[in-house]
C-alpha positions as a LaTeX table, in Angstrom:
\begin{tabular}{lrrr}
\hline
Residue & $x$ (\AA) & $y$ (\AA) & $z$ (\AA) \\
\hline
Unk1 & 119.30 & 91.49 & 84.47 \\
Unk2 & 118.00 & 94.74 & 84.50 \\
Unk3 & 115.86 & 95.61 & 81.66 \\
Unk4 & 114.41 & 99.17 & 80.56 \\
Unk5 & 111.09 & 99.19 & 80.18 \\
Unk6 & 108.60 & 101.82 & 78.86 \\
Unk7 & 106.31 & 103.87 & 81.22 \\
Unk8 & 102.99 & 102.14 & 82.24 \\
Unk9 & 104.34 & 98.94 & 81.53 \\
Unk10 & 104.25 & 96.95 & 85.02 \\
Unk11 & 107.11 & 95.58 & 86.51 \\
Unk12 & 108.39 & 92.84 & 88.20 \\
Unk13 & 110.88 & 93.06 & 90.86 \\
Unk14 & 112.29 & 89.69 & 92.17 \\
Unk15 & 114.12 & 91.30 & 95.04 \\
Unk16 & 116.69 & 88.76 & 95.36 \\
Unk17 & 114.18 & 86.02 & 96.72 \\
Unk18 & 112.32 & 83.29 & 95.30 \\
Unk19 & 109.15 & 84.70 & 95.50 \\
Unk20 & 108.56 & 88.45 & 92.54 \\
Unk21 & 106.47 & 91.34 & 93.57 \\
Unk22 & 104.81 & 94.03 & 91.66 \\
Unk23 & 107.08 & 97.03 & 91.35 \\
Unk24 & 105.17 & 100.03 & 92.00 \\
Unk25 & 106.88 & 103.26 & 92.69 \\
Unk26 & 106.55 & 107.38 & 92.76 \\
Unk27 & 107.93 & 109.24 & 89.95 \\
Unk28 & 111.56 & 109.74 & 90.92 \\
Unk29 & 115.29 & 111.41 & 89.19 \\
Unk30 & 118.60 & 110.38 & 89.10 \\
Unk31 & 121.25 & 113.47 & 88.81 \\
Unk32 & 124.34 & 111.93 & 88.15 \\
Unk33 & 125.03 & 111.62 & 84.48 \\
Unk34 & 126.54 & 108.84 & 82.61 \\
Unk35 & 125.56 & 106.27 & 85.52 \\
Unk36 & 124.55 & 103.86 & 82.63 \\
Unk37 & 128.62 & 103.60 & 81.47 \\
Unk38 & 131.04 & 104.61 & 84.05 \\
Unk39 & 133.63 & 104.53 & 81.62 \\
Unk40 & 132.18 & 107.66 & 79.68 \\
Unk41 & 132.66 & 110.89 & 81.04 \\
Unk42 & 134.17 & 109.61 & 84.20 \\
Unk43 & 137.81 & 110.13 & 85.21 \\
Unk44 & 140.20 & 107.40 & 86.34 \\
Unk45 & 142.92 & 108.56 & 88.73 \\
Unk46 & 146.52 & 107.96 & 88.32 \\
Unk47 & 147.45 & 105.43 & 90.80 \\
Unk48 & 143.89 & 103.54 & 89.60 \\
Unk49 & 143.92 & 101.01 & 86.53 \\
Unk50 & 140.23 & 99.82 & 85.08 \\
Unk51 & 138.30 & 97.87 & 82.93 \\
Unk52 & 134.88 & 97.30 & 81.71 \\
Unk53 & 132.80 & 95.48 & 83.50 \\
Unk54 & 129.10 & 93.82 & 83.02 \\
Unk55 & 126.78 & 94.38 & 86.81 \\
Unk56 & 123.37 & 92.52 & 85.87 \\
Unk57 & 123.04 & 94.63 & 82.57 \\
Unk58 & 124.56 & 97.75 & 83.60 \\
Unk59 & 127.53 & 98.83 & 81.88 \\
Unk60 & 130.50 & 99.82 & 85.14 \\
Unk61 & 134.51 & 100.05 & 85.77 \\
Unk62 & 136.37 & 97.20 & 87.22 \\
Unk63 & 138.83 & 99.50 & 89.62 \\
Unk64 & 142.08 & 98.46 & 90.54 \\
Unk65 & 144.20 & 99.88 & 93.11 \\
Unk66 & 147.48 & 99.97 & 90.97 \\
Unk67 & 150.00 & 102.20 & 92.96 \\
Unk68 & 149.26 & 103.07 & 96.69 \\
Unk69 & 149.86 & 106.35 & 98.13 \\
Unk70 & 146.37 & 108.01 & 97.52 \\
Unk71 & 142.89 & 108.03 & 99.03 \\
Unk72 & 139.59 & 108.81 & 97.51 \\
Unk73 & 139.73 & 112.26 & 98.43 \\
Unk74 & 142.60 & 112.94 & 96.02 \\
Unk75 & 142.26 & 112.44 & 92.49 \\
Unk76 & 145.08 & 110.35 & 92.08 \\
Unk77 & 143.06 & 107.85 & 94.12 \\
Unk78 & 139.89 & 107.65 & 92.67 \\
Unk79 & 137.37 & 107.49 & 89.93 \\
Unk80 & 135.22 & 110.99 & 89.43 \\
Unk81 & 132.49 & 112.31 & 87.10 \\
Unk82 & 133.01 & 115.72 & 87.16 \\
Unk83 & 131.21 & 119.44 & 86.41 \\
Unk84 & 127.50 & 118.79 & 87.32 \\
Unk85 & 125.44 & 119.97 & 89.44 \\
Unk86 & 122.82 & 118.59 & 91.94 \\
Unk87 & 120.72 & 120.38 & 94.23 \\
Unk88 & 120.02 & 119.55 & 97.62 \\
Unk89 & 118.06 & 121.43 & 99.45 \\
Unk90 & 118.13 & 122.01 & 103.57 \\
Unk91 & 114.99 & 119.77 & 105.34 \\
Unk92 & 114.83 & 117.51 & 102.48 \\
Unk93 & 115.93 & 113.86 & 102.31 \\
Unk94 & 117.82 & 112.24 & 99.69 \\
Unk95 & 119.08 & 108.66 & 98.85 \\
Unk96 & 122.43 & 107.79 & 97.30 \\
Unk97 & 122.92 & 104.49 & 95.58 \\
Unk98 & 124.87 & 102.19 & 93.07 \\
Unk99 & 126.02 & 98.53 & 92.96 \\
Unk100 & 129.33 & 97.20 & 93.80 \\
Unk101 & 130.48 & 93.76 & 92.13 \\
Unk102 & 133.18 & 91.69 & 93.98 \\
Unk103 & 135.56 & 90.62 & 90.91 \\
Unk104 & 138.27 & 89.09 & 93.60 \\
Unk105 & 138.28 & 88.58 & 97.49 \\
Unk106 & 137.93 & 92.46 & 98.33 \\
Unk107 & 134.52 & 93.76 & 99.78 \\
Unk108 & 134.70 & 97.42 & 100.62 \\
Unk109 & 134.38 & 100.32 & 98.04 \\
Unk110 & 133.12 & 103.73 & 98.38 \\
Unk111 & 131.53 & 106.48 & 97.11 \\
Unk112 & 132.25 & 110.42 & 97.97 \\
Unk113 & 130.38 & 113.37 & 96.73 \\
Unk114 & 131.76 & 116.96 & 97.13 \\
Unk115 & 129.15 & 120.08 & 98.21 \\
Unk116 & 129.51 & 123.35 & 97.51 \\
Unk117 & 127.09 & 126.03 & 98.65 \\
Unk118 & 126.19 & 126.32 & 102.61 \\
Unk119 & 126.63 & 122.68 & 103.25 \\
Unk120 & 130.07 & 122.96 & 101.91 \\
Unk121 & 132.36 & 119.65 & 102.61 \\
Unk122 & 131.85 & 115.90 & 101.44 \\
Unk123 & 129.24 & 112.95 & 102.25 \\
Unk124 & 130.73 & 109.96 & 101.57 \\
Unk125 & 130.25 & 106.28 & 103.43 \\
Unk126 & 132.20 & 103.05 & 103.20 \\
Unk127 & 130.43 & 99.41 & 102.72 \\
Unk128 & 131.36 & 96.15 & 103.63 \\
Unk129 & 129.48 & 93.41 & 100.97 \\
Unk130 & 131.26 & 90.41 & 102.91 \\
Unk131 & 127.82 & 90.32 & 104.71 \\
Unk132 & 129.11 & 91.23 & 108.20 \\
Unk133 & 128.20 & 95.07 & 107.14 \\
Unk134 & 129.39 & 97.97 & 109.28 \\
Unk135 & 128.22 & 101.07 & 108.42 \\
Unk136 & 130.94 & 102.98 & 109.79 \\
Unk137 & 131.55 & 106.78 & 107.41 \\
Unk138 & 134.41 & 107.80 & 105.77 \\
Unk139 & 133.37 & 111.56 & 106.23 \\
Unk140 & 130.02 & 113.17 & 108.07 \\
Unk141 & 129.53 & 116.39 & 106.14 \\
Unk142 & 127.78 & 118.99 & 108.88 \\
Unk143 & 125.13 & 119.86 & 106.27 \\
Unk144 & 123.72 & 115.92 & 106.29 \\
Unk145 & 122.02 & 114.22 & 109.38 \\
Unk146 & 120.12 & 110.66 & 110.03 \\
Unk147 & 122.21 & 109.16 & 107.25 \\
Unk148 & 121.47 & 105.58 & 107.19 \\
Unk149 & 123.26 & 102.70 & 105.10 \\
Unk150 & 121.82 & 99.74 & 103.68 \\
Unk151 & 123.32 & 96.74 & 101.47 \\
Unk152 & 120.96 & 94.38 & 99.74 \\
Unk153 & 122.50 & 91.30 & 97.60 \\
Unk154 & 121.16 & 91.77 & 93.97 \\
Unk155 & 123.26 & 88.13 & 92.80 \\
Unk156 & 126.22 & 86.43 & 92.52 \\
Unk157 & 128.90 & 89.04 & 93.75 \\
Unk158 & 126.51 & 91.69 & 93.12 \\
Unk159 & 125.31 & 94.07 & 95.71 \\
Unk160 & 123.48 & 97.34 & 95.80 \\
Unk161 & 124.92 & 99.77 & 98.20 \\
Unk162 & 122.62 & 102.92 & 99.49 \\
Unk163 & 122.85 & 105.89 & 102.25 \\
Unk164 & 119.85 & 107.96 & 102.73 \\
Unk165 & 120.50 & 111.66 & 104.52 \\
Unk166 & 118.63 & 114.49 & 105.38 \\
Unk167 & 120.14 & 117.89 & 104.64 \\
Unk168 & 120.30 & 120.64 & 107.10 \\
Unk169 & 121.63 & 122.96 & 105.20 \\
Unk170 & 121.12 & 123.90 & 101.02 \\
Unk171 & 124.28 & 122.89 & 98.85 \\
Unk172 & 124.83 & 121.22 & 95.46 \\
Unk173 & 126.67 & 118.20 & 94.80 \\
Unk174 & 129.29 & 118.76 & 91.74 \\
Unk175 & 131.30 & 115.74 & 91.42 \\
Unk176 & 130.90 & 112.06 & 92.30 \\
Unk177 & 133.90 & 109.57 & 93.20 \\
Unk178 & 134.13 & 106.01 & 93.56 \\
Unk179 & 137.31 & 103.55 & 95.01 \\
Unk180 & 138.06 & 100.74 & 96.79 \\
Unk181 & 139.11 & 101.60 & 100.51 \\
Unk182 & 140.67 & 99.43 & 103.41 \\
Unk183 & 138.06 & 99.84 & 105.67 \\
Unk184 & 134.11 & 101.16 & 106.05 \\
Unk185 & 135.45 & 103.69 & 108.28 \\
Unk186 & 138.92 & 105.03 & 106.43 \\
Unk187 & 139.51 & 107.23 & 103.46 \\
Unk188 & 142.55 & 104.94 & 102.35 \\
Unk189 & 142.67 & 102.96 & 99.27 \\
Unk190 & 143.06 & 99.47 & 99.51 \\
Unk191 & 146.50 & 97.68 & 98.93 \\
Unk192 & 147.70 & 97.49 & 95.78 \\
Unk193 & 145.91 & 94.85 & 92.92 \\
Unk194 & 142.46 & 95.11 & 95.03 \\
Unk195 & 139.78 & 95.12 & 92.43 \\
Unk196 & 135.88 & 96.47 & 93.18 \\
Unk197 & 133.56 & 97.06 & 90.15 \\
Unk198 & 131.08 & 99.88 & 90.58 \\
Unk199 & 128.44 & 100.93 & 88.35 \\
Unk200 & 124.89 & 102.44 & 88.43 \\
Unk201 & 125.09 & 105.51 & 90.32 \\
Unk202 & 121.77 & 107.21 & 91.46 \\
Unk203 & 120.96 & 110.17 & 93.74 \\
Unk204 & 117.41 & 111.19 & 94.27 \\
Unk205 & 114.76 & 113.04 & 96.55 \\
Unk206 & 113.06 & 110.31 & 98.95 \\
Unk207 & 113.80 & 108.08 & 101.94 \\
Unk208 & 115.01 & 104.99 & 100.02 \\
Unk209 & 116.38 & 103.96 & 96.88 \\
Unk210 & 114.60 & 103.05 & 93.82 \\
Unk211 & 115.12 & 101.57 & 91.04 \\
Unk212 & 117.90 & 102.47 & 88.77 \\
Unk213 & 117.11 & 104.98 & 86.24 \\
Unk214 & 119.84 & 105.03 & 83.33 \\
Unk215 & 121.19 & 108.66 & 82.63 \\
Unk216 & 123.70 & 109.83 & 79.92 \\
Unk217 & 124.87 & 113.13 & 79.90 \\
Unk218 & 121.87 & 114.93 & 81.85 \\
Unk219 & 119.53 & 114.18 & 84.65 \\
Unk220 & 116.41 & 111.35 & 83.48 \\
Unk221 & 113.11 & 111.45 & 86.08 \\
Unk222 & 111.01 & 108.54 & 85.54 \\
Unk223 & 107.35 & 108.85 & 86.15 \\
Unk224 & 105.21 & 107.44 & 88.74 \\
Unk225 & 103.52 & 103.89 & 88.37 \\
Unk226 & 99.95 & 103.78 & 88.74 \\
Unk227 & 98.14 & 100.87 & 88.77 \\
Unk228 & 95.12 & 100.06 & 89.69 \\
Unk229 & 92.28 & 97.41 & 89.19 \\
Unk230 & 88.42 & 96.82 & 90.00 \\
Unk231 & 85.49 & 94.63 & 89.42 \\
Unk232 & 85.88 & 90.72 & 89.04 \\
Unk233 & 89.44 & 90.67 & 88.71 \\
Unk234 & 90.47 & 92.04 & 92.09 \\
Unk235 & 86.73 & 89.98 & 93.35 \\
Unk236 & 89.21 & 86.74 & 91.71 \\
Unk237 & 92.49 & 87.71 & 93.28 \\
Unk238 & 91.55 & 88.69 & 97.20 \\
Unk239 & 89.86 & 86.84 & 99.51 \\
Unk240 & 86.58 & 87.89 & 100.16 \\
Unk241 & 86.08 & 86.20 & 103.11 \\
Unk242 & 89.39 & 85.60 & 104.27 \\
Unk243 & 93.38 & 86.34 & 103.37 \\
Unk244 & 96.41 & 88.06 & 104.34 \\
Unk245 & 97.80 & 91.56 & 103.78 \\
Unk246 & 101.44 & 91.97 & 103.79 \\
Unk247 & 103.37 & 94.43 & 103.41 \\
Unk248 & 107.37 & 95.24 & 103.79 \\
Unk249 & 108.66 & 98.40 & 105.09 \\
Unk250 & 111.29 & 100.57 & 106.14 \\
Unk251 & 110.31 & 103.52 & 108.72 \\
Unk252 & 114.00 & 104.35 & 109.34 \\
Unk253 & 113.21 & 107.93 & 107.90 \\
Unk254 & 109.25 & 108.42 & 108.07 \\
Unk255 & 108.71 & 110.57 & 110.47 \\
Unk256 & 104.87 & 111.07 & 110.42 \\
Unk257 & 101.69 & 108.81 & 110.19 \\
Unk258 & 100.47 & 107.12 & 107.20 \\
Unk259 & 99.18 & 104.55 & 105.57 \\
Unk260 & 100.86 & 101.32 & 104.44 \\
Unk261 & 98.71 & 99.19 & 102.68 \\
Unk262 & 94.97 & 99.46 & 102.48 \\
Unk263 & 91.82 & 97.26 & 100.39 \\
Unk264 & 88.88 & 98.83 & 100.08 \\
Unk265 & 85.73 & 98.94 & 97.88 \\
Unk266 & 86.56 & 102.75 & 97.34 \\
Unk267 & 85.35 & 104.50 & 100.47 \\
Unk268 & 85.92 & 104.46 & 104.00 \\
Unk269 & 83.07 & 102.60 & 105.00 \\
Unk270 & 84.55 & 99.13 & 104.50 \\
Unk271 & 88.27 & 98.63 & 104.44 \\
Unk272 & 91.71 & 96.88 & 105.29 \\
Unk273 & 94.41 & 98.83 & 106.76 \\
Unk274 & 97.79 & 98.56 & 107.50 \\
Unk275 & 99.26 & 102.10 & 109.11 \\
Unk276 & 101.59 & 103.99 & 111.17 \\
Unk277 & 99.11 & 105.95 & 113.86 \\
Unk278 & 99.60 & 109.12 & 115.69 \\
Unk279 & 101.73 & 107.64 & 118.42 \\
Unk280 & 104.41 & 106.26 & 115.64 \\
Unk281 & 102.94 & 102.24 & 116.52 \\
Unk282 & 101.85 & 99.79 & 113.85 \\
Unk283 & 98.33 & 99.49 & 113.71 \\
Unk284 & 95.98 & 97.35 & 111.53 \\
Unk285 & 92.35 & 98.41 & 111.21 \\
Unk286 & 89.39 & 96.79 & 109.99 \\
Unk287 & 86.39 & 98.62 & 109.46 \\
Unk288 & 82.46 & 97.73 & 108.00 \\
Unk289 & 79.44 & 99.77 & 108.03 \\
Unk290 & 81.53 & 103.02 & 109.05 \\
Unk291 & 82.51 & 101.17 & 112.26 \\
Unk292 & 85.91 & 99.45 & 113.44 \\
Unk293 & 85.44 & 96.17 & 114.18 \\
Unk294 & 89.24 & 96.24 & 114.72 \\
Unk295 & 91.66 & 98.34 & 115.77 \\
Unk296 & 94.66 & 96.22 & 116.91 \\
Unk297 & 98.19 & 98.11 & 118.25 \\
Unk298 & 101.69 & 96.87 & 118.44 \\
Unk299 & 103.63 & 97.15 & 121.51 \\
Unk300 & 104.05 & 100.72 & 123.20 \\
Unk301 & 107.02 & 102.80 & 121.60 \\
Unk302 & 107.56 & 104.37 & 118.17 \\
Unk303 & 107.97 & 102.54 & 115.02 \\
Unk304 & 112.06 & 102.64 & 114.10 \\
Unk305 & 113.31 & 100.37 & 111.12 \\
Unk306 & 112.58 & 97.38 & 109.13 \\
Unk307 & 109.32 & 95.89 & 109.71 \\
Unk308 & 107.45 & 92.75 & 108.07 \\
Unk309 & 103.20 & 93.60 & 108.97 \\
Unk310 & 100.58 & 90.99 & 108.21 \\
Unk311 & 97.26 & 91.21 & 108.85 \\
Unk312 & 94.80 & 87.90 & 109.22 \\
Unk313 & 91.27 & 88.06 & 108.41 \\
Unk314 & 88.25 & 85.77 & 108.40 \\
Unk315 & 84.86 & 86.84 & 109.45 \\
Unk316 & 84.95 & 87.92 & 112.85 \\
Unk317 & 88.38 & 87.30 & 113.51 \\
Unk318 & 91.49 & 89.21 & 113.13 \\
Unk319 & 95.05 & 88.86 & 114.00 \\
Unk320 & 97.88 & 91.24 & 113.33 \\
Unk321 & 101.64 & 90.01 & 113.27 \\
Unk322 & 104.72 & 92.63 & 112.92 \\
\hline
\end{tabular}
């Protein structure tokens, strides 16, 4: 389930796998109000037929397609929160996201958000939860570019759907739709009795999608996590002498060099580095008395998706894998 918590309390974040990880994240805002109930505040078109539905804790709508006829760019067709406003602003990057629940055999839904201002026209993208995911788009608004979709299985018949997009031109999203549609790649609804439940909108600044922050009938921003630790317990939980750093991540949008992961004692005199370098490769670093004693490179060619990074160290010996 998803649970609210309080700020500065540290979270857990199971990821769908057997194995939790700390949940540490920036300080982040959803715009869309009333993602916490999609039944408030939302409107159901006419050919559409709902009902509540429960998505891991999060209150959503159970859509039906009940008459055909309509797409999810009419209203009839559709499920919309209207009259608010979002600002997106040209040269930035933003991630849409919200979870789809399969309550029968159908596995595509949508979501389509109209832009006024220079970037006038729609983003919207279809996804496939069967598991054979295309990420074929229902519309490609000019003002958007590198829009990239993702699909991550959050439980039984529960999926989280995101696209991330970088604006190239300044407009403001006003209202938000949601339907089932017959394919990742068409704006038609889905024959009729095909049932999608959709809940937990979310739309904020960054290159991926956080967690879900609950809103009612305004904007919430949640503040960044900071955590942090020193002495004997990080001395009891990292190997002095030996261990592994890990470290998950998607470069899909990052488009300049950084650091990953890093353990140090503070300074830059003796550390553990995981990082994208200049030349967009993965590179893991090891240094002691000011000096790398490793500097080990991936292949030749920039850094462009998913990547799992671990670096292996013992005394005198290093290995990186990617």
């Amino acid at each position: 389930l998803i649970e609210s918590v309080a700020s500065g309390v540290p979270r857990i974040d199971w990821l769908g796998q057997s194995c939790p990880a700390l949940l540490v994240e920036a300080s982040g805002q959803n715009g869309i109000p009333n993602s916490a109930d999609t039944r408030t505040n939302w409107t159901l078109g006419a050919n559409l037929t709902s009902g509540a539905i429960d998505v891991i804790g999060v209150s959503g709508n159970n859509i039906t397609v009940a008459v055909s006829g309509s797409n999810i760019g009419l209203p009839a067709g559709r499920i919309t929160r209207p009259s608010f406003n979002v600002a997106l602003a040209s040269g930035s990057t933003y991630t849409i996201s919200f979870f789809v629940k399969r309550t029968g055999t159908h596995t595509i839904g949508s979501y389509y958000a109209f832009i006024t201002g220079a970037a006038s026209g729609h983003i919207a993208a279809g996804f496939d939860v069967s598991g054979s995911f295309s990420s074929g788009s229902i519309y490609n608004s000019a003002g958007t570019t590198n829009r990239i979709r993702r699909v991550e299985q959050w439980g039984t018949d529960v999926y989280r759907c995101s696209e991330t997009f970088t604006m190239t031109a300044s407009g403001t999203i006003t209202h938000f739709y949601f339907a089932p549609v017959a394919g990742v790649t068409s704006e038609n609804n889905s024959a009729v009795g095909t049932q999608l439940g959709f809940a937990a909108p979310q739309i904020e600044l960054g290159a991926f999608p956080t967690s879900f922050i609950p809103t009612t009938t305004a904007a919430v921003s949640r503040a960044a996590d900071s955590i942090s630790a020193s002495g004997a317990l990080v001395s009891g939980l990292i190997g002095q002498t030996e261990g592994t750093l890990y470290a998950e991540v998607d470069l899909r949008n990052w488009t300049a060099s950084g650091r990953i992961l890093t353990c140090s004692n503070g300074t830059s005199d003796e550390r553990l580095m995981i990082q994208v370098g200049a030349n967009r490769t993965l590179q893991a670093i090891v240094t002691t008395a000011s000096a790398d004693v490793a500097d080990i490179s991936t292949a030749s060619g920039q850094v462009n998706g998913v990547y799992k990074c671990a670096l292996t160290y013992a005394s005198g010996d290093f290995a990186f894998y990617v």
